[in-house]
Every structure is written in structure tokens, then in C-alpha cells.
PDB file of C-alpha atoms in Angstrom:
ATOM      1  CA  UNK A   1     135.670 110.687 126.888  1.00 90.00           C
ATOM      2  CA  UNK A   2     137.084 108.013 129.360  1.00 93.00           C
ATOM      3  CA  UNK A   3     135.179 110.043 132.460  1.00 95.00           C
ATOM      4  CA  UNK A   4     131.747 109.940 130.474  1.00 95.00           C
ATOM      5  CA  UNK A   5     132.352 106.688 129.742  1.00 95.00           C
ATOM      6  CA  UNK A   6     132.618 105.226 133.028  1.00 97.00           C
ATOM      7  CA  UNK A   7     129.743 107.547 134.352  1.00 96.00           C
ATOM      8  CA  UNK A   8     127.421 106.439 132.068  1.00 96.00           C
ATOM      9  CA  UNK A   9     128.217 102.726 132.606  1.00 96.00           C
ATOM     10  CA  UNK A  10     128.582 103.456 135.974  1.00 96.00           C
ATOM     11  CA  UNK A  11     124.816 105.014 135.770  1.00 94.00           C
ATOM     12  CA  UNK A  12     123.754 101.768 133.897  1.00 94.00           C
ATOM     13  CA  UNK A  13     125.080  99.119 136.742  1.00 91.00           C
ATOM     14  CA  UNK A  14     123.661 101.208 139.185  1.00 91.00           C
ATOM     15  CA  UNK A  15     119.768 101.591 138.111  1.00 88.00           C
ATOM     16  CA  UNK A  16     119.910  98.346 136.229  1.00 81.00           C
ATOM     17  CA  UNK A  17     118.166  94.656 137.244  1.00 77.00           C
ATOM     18  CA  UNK A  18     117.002  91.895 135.924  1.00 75.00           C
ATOM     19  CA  UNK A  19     120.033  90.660 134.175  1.00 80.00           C
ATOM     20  CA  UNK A  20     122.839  91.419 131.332  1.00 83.00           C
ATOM     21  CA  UNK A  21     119.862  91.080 128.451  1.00 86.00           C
ATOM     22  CA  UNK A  22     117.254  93.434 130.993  1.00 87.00           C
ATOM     23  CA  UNK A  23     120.396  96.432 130.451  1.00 90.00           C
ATOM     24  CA  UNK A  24     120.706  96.245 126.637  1.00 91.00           C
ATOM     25  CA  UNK A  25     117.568  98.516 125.813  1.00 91.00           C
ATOM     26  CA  UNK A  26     118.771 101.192 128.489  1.00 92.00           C
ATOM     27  CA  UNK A  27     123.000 101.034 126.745  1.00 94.00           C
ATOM     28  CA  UNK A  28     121.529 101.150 123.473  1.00 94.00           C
ATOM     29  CA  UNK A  29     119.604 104.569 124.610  1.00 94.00           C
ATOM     30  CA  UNK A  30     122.648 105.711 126.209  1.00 94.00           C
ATOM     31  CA  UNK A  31     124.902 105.048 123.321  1.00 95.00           C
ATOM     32  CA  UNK A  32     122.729 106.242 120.662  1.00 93.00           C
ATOM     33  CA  UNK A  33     122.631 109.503 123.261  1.00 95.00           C
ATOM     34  CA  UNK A  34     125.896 109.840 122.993  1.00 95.00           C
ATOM     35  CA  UNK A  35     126.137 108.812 119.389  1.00 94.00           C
ATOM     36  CA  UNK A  36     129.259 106.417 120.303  1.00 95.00           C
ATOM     37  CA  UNK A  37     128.198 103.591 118.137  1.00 93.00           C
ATOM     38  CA  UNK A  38     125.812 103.331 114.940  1.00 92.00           C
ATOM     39  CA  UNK A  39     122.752 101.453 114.988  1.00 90.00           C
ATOM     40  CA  UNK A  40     124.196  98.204 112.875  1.00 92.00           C
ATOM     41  CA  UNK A  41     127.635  98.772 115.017  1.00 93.00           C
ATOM     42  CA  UNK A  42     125.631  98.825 118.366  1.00 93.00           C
ATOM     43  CA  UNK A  43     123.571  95.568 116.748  1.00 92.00           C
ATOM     44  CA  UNK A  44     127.006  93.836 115.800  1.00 92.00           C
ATOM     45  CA  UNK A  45     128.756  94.395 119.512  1.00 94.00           C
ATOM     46  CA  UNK A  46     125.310  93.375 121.090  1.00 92.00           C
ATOM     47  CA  UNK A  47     125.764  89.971 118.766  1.00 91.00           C
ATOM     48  CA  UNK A  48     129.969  89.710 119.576  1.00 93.00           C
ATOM     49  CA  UNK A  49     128.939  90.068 123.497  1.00 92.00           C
ATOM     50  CA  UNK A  50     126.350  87.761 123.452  1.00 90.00           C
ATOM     51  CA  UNK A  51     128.863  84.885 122.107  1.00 90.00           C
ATOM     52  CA  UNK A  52     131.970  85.510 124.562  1.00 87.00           C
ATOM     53  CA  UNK A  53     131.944  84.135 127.957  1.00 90.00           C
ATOM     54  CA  UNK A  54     130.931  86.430 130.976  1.00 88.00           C
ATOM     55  CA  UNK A  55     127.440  88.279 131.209  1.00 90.00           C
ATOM     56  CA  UNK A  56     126.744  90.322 128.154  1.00 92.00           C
ATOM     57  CA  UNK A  57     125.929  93.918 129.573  1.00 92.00           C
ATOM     58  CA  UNK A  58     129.646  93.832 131.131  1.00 93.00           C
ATOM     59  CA  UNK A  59     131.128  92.102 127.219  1.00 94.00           C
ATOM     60  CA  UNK A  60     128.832  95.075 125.634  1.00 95.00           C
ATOM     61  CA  UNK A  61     130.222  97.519 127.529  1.00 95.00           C
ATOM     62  CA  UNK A  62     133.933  96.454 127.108  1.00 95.00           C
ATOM     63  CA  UNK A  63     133.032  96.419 123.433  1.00 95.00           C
ATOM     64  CA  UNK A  64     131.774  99.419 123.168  1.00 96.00           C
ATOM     65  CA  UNK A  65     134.559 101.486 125.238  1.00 96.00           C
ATOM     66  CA  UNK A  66     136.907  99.602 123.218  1.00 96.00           C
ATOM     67  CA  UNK A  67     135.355 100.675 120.107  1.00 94.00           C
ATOM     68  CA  UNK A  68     134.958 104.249 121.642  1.00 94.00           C
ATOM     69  CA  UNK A  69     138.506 104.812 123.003  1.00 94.00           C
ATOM     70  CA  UNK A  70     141.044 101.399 122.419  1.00 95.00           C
ATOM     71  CA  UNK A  71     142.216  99.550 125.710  1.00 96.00           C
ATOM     72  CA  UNK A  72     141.644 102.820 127.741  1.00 96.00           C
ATOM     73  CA  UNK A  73     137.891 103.117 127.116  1.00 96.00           C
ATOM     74  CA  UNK A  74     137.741  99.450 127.778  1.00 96.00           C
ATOM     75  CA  UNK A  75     138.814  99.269 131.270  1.00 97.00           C
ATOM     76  CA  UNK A  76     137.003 102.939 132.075  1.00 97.00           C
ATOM     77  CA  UNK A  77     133.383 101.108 130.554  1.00 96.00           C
ATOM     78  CA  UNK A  78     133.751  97.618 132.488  1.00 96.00           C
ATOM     79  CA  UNK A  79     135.057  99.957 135.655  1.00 97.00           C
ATOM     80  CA  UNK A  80     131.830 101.445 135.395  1.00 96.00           C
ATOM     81  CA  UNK A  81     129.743  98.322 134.736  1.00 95.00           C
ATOM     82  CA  UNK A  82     131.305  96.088 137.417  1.00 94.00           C
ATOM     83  CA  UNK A  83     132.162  98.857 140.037  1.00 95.00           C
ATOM     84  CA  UNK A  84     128.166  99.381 141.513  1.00 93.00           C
ATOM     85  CA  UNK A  85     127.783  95.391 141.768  1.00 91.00           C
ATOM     86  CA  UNK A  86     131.560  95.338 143.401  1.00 93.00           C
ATOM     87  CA  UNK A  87     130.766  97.822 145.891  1.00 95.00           C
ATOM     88  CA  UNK A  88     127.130  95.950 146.790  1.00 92.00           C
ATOM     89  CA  UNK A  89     128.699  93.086 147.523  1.00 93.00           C
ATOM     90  CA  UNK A  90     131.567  94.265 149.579  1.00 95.00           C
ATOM     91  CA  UNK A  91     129.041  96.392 151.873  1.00 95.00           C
ATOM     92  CA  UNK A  92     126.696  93.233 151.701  1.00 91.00           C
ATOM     93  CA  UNK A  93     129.796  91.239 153.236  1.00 93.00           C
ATOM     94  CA  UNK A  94     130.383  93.949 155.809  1.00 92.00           C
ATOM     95  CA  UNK A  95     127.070  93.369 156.898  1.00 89.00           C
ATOM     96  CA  UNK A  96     126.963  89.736 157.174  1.00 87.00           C
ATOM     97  CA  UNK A  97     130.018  89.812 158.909  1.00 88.00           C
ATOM     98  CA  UNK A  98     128.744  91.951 161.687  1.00 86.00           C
ATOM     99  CA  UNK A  99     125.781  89.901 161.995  1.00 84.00           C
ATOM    100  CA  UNK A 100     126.008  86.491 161.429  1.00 80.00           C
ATOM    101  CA  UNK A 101     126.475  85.427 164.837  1.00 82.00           C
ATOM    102  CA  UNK A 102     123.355  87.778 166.013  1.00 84.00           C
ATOM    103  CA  UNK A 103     120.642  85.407 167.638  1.00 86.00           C
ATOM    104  CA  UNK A 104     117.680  87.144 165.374  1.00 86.00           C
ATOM    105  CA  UNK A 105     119.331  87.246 161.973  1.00 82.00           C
ATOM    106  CA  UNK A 106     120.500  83.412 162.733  1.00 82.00           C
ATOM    107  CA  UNK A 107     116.629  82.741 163.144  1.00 84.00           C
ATOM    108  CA  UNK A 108     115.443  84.044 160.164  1.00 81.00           C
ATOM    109  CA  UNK A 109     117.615  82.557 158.133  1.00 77.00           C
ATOM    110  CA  UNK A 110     116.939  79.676 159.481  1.00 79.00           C
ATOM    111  CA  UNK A 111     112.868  80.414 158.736  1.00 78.00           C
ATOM    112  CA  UNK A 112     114.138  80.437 155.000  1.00 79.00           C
ATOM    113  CA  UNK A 113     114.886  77.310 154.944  1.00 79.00           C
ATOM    114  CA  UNK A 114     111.262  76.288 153.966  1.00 80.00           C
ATOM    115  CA  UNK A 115     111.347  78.320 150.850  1.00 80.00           C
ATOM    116  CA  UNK A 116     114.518  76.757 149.505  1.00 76.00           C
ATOM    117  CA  UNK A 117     113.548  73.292 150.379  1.00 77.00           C
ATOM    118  CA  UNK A 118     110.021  74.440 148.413  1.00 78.00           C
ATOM    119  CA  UNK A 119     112.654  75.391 144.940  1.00 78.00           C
ATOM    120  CA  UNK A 120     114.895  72.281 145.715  1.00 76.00           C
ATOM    121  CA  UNK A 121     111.002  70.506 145.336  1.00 75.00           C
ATOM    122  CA  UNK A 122     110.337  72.801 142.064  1.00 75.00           C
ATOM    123  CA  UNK A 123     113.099  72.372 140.461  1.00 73.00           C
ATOM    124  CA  UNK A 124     113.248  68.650 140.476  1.00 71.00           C
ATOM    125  CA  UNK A 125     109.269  68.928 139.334  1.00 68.00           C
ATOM    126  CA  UNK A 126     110.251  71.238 136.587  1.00 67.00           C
ATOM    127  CA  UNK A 127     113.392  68.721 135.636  1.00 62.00           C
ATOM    128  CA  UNK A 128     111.206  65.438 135.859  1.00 64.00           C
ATOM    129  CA  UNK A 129     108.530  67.228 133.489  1.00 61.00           C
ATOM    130  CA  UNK A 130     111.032  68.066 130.688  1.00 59.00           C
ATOM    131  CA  UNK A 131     112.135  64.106 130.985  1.00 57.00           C
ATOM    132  CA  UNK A 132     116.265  64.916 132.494  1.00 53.00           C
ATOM    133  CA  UNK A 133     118.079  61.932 133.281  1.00 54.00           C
ATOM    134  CA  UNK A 134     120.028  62.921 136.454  1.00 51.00           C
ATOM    135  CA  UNK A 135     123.141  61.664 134.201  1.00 52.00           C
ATOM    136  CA  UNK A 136     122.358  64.869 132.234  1.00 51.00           C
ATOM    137  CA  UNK A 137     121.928  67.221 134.991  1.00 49.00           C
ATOM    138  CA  UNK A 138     125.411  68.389 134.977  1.00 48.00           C
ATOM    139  CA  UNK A 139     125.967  69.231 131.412  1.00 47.00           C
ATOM    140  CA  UNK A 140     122.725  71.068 131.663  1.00 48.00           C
ATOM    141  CA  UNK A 141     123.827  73.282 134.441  1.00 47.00           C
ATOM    142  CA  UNK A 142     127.047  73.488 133.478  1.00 47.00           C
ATOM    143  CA  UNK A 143     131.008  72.559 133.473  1.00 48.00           C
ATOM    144  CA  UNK A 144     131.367  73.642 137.082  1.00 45.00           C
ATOM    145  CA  UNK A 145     127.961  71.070 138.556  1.00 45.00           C
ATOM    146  CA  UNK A 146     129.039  68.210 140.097  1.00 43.00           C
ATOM    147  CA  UNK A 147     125.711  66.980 140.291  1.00 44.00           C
ATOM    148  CA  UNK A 148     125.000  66.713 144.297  1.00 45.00           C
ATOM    149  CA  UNK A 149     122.830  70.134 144.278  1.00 45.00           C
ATOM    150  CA  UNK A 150     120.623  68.678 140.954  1.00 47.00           C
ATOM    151  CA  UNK A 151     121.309  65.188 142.189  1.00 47.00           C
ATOM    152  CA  UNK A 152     119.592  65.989 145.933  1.00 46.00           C
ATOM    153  CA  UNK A 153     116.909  67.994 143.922  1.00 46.00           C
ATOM    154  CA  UNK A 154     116.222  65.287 141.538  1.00 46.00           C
ATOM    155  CA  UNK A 155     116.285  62.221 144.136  1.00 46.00           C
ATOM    156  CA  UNK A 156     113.531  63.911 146.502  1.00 46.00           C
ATOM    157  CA  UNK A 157     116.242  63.999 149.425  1.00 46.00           C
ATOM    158  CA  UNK A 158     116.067  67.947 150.231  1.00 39.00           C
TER     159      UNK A 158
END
């Protein structure tokens, strides 16, 4: 049960984009698959994950292990969620690493910079449109914004 588990989660971080909400069509197939959850069960852990704090494929899929095998199906399901995105990353870094000081790879990151400073511009168009004080910018993106990202956006100075 725990091995299945983690596969199938494992499956689901692996093949799925787009975001927690993108995944939820492609678990629900899964679990119904499996038969691991009812319909209204699958519908209430959907509803539970969508209120906790984190990204709500990786809350469903703690839910759902949890309701499919306690603590131990749990920490097998968000294994399997997280483990594809973990091991990205890490290679990601490793590559990086090896290049960042490469003349080439400096240069074209360096030819992005147009294309942020073209979302810095959009965002503080999309911001100015809705009517956003830049006093509300940080509750708006969050407890962690200080306010100098939106604040440059918003003031034209990108």
C-alpha cells in the first residue's frame, strides 16, 4: 500500500504542470483507480487541502495517504509528491553551479533582462488598472513582500 502510494504520487509530480489546482483532475483519476477515497471523501480532502497552508496537490496528497494508511501513508504520498520537484531542482542547481561563471550562459542571461524589465512594466500596468495604492501592495502579495519588488514596479523605476 505505502509503495503504490508513493509511485502513484510519485507518477503525479512527475507528469504534472501548471500548478497544485492543474493536478487535482489527474489524483482524482488516480484515486478513484485505485478506489482509495469515495467521491464525497475525495471532494471533502480536495476542500480541507485547499484551506491549509502549502500548495494543495502536496496537502491533497498528505490527506489522502493519511486517510489511506495513518502517518505512514502520509509521509510515503508527500515523498512522492515533493520528491520529482526536489530532485529538479537539485540537478537544476548542479547545473547552474557549473555554469554560472561560463562567458555564454552569463550573456544570455543577461539578454533576459529585457523581458523582465517588460513584466516589471506589466505588472505595474496591470496594478495601476485595478486602482492599488502602493500602501496595499504588500498585503496583496503577501506577509513575506516588503514592498521594494511591487514598490520599483509600481514607481516606473525598473
Amino acid at each position: 500500500m505505502l509503495l503504490s502510494l508513493f509511485i502513484t504520487f510519485f507518477k503525479i509530480g512527475i507528469i504534472s504542470f501548471g500548478g497544485g489546482y492543474a493536478m487535482i483532475p489527474v489524483i482524482q483519476r488516480e484515486v478513484e483507480r485505485h478506489q482509495w477515497l469515495t467521491s464525497d471523501d475525495f471532494n471533502n480532502v480536495i476542500s480541507l487541502a485547499g484551506t491549509g497552508p502549502g500548495p494543495i496537490a502536496t496537502n491533497s496528497a498528505t490527506l489522502i495517504g493519511f486517510h489511506t494508511a495513518g502517518v505512514p501513508g502520509a509521509i510515503a504520498a508527500t515523498l512522492g509528491m515533493v520528491l520529482p520537484s526536489l530532485i529538479l531542482i537539485i540537478v537544476l542547481a548542479a547545473f547552474l553551479y557549473k555554469w554560472h561563471a561560463n562567458k555564454w550562459f552569463k550573456s544570455s542571461f543577461y539578454g533576459l533582462k529585457p523581458s523582465r524589465n517588460r513584466l516589471y512594466h506589466f505588472c505595474s500596468d496591470t496594478l495601476r488598472v485595478v486602482g492599488v495604492r502602493f500602501s496595499e501592495v504588500p498585503n496583496i502579495m503577501g506577509p513575506n513582500c516588503d514592498g521594494a519588488y511591487c514598490g520599483r514596479c509600481l514607481s516606473g523605476n525598473y
